Short mmCIF file of C-alpha atoms and ligand atoms in Angstrom, two decimals:
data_model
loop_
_atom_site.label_atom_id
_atom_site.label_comp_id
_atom_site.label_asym_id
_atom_site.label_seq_id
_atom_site.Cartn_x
_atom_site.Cartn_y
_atom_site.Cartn_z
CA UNK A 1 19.77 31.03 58.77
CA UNK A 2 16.85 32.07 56.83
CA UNK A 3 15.23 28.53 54.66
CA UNK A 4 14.69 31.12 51.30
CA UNK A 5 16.31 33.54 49.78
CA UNK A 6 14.54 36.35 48.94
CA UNK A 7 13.74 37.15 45.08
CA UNK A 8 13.25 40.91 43.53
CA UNK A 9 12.25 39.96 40.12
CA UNK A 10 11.37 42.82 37.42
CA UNK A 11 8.91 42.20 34.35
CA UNK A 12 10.11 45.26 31.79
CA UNK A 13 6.58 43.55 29.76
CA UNK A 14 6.87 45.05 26.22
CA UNK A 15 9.14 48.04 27.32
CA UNK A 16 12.51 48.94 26.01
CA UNK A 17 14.00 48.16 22.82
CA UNK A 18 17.70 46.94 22.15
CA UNK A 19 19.08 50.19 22.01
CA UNK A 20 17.12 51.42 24.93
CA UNK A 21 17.99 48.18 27.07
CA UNK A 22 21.70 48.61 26.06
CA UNK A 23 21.53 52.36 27.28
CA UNK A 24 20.00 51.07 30.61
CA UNK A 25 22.27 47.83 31.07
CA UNK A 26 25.55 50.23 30.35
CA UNK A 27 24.60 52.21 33.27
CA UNK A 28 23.38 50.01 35.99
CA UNK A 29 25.21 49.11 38.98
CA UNK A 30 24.09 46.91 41.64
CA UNK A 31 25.67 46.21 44.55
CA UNK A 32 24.79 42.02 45.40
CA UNK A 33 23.48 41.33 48.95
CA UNK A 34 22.07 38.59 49.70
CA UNK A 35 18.82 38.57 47.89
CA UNK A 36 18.84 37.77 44.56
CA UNK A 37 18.36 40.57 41.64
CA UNK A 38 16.59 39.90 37.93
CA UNK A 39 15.21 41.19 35.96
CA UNK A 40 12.81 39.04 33.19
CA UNK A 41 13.12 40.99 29.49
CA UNK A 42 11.63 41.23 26.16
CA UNK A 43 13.69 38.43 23.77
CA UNK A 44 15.08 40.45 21.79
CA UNK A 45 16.94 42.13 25.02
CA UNK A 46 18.22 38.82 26.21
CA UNK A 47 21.60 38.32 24.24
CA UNK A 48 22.33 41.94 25.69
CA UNK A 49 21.96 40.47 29.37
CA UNK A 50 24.36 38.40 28.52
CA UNK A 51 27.07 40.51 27.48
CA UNK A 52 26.34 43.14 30.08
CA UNK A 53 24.81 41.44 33.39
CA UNK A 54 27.35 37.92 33.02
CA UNK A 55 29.30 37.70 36.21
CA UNK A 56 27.64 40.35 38.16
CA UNK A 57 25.71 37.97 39.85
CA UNK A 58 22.41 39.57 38.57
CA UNK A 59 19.80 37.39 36.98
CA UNK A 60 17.92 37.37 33.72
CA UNK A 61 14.93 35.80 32.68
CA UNK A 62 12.62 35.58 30.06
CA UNK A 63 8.69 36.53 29.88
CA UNK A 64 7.33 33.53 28.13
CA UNK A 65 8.37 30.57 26.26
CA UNK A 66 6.22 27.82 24.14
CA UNK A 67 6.18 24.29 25.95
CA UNK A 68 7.56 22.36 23.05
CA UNK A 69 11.30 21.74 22.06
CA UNK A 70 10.68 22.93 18.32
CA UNK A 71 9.00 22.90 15.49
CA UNK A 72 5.93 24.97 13.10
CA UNK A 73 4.94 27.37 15.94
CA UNK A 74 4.98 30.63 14.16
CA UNK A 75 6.23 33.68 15.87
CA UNK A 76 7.15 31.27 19.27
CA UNK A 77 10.09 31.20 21.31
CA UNK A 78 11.19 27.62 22.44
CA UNK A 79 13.02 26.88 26.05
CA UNK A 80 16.50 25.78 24.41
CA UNK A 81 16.52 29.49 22.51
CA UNK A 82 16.03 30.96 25.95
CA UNK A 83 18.50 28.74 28.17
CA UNK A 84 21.11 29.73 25.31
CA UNK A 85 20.91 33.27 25.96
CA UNK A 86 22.14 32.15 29.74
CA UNK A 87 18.37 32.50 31.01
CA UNK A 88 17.94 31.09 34.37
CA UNK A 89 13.97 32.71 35.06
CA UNK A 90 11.25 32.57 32.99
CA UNK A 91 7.76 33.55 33.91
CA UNK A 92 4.70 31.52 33.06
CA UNK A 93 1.16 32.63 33.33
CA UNK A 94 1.29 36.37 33.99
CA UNK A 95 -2.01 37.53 34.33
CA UNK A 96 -1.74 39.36 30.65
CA UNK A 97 -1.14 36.58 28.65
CA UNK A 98 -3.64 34.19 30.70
CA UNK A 99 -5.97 37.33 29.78
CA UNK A 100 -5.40 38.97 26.57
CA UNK A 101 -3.74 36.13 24.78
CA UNK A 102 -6.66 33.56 26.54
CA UNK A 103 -3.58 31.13 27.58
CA UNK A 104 -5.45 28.43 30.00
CA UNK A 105 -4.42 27.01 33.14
CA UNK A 106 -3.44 23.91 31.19
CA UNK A 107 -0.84 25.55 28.86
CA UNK A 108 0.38 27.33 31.73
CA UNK A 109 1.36 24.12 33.56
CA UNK A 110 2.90 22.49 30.38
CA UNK A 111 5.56 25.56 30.13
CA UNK A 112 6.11 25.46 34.16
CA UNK A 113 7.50 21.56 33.29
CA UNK A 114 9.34 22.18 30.29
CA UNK A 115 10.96 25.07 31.54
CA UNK A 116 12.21 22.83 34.79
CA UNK A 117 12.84 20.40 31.97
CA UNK A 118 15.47 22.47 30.80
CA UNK A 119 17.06 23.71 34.13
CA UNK A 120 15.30 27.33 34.45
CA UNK A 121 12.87 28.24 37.14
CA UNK A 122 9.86 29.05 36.36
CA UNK A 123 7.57 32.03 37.90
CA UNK A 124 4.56 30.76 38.26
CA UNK A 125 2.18 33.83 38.31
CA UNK A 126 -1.28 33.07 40.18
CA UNK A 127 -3.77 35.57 40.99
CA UNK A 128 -7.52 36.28 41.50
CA UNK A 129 -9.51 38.95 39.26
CA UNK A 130 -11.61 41.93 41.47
CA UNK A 131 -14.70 39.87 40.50
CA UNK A 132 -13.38 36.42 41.54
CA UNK A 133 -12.54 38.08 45.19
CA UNK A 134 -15.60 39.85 45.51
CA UNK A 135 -17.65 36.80 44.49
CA UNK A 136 -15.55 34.56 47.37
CA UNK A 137 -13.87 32.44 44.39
CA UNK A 138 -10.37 33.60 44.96
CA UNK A 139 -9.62 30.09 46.62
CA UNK A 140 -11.09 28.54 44.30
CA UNK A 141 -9.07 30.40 41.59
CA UNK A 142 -6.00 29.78 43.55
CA UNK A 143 -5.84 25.99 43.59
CA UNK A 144 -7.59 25.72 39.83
CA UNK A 145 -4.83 27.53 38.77
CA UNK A 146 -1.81 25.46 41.14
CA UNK A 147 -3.58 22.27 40.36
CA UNK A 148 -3.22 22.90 36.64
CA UNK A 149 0.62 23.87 37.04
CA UNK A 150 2.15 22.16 39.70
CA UNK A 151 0.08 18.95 40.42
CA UNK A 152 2.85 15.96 39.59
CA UNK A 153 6.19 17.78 40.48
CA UNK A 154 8.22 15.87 42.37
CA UNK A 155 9.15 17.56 45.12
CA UNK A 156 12.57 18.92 44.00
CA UNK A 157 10.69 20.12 41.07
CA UNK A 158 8.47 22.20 43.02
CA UNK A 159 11.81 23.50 45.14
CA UNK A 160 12.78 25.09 41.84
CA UNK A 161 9.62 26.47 41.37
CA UNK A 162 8.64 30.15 42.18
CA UNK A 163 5.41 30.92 42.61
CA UNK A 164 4.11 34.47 42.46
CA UNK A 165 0.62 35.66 43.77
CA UNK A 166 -0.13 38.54 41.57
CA UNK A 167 -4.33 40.01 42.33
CA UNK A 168 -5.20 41.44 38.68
CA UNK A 169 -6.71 43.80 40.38
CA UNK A 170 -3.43 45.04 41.81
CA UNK A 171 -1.36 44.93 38.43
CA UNK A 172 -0.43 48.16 36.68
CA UNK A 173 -2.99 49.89 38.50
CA UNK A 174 -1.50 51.72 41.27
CA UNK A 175 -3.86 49.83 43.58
CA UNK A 176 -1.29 47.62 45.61
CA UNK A 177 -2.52 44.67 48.07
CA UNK A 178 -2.06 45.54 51.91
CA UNK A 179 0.51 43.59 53.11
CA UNK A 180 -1.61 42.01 55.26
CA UNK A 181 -3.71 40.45 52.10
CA UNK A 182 -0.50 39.13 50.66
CA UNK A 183 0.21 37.18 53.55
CA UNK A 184 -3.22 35.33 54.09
CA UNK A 185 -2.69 34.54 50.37
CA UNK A 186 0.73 33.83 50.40
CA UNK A 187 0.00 31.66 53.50
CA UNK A 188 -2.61 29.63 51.65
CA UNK A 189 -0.35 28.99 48.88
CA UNK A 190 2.25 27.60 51.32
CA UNK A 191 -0.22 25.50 53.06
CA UNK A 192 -1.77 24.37 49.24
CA UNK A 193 1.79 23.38 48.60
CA UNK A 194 1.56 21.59 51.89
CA UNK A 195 -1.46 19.46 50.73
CA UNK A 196 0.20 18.84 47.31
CA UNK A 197 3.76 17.56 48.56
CA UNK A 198 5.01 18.11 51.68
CA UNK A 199 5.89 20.11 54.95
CA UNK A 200 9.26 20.32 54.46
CA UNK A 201 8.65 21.35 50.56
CA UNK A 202 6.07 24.17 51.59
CA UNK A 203 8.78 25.60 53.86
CA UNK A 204 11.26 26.32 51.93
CA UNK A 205 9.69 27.09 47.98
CA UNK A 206 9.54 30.98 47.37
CA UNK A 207 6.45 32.68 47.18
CA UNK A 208 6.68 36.69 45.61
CA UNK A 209 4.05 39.28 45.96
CA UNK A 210 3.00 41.26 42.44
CA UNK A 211 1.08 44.08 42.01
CA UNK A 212 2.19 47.61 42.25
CA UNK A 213 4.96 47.17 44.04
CA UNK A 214 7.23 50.15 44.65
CA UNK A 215 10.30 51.46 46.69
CA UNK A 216 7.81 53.00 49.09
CA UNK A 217 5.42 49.63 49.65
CA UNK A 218 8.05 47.02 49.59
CA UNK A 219 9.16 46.65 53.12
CA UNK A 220 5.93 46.43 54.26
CA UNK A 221 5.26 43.62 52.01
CA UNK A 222 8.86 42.14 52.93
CA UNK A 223 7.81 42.01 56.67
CA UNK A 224 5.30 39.36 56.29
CA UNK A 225 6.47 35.86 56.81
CA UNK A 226 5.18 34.08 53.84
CA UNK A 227 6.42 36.71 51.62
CA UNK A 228 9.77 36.27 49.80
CA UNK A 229 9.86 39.14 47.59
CA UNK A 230 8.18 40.46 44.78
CA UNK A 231 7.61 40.60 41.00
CA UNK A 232 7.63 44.64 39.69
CA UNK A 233 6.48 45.63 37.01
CA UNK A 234 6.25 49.27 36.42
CA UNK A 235 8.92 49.94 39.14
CA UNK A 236 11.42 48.03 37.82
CA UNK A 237 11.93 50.36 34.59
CA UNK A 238 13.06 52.79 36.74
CA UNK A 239 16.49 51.89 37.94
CA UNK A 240 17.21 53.91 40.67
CA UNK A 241 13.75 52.97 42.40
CA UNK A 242 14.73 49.16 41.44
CA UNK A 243 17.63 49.31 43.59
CA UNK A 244 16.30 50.81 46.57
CA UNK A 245 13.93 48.06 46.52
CA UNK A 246 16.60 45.36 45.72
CA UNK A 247 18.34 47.44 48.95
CA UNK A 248 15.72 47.36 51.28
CA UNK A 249 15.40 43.35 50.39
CA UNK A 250 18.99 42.37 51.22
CA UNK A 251 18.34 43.99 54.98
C1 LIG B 2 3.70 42.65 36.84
O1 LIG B 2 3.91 43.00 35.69
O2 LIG B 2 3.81 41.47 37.15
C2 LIG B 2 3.34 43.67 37.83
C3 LIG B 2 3.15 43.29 39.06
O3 LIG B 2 3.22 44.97 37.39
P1 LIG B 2 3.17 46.30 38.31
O4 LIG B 2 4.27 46.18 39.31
O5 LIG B 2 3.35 47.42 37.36
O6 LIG B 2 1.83 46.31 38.99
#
């Protein structure tokens, strides 16, 4: 029996409007195996998961979230809005908001714990810029940005954490990892989890590959032992090429 499941998780970004995401939802079929299927949309796409993806047994999950139960945060979108649109994913700290919207490895960390605080999973999104790699700080990147996010989960916390190692350098760029790169990372992320908990934790939390993934890549990705799936971006607007991966996951 395998200890994780895996995880194909799309991130449509800012793609698709209502109308465009009820077009897409009306015509998508999946067939469940046994990985698990979601895909992470804009907001104002989420009450239309609900209608259309309820009781298929594929996921939704948000993009974002603030870490605060409510209040004067203009233009924000708290965790009880999301978990009431049936929500069980969000992702926190994608390289794009950590960059363009300058979100720091401390803000990151408080929406990891309020999302567990209200029974989603978080996607933790980790990931070293071409200069950080080429300078020898990925490492160094990697636990800053773990310590920040996951130091003081208790260990059933962190089980309900995903972590995803997305290289910047590999996002939206065509540019994909090898597959052996993803598994010396994803490897040091298991054994970081290791250091921070326990053996037994580090085993069995999921740990996704992100960066150009596509139907053609995937399984190559998929073969490598620390690697539980992935988080697609691009790909994942395209639905046939989203299911072949989803497929070639559930082998
Ligand atoms: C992402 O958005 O997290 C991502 C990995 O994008 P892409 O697959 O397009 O590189």
């Amino acid at each position: 029996m395998p200890v994780r499941t895996r995880l194909i998780a799309g991130n449509w970004k800012m793609n698709r409007t209502a109308m465009e995401t009820e077009q897409f939802l009306g015509r998508f079929d999946a067939e469940m195996g046994k990985a698990e299927l979601l895909i992470c949309m804009p907001f104002t796409d989420l009450y239309l998961a609900e209608k259309y993806l309820a009781g298929t047994g594929i996921k939704w999950g948000a993009q974002n979230v603030y870490p605060a139960e409510k209040g004067a945060f203009t233009g924000e979108i708290s965790p009880g809005m999301l978990k009431e649109t049936g929500c069980s994913y969000v992702i926190c700290g994608h390289s794009e908001r950590r960059q363009i919207l300058c979100e720091s490895d401390e803000f990151v960390g408080k929406k990891v714990k309020i999302v567990l605080a209200y029974g989603m999973t978080p996607i933790l999104c980790v990931g070293e810029t071409l200069e950080e790699r080429e300078s020898g700080q990925m490492k160094t990147r990697l636990l800053e940005e773990m310590r920040a996010a996951l130091s003081g989960l208790s260990p059933e916390e962190l089980l309900r954490t995903v972590i995803a190692y997305e290289p910047v350098w590999a996002i939206g760029t065509g540019k994909a990892a090898t597959a052996q790169d993803a598994e010396t990372v994803s490897a040091f992320i298991r054994k970081t989890i290791e250091a921070f908990s326990s053996g037994g934790v580090a085993e069995r939390i999921r740990i996704l590959y992100g960066g150009s993934v596509t139907g053609e890549n995937i399984s190559s990705f998929l073969r490598e032992k620390d690697v539980d799936g992935a988080l697609i971006g691009g790909a994942s607007l395209k639905a046939e090429e989203l299911l072949s991966i989803y497929k070639k996951a559930c082998e």
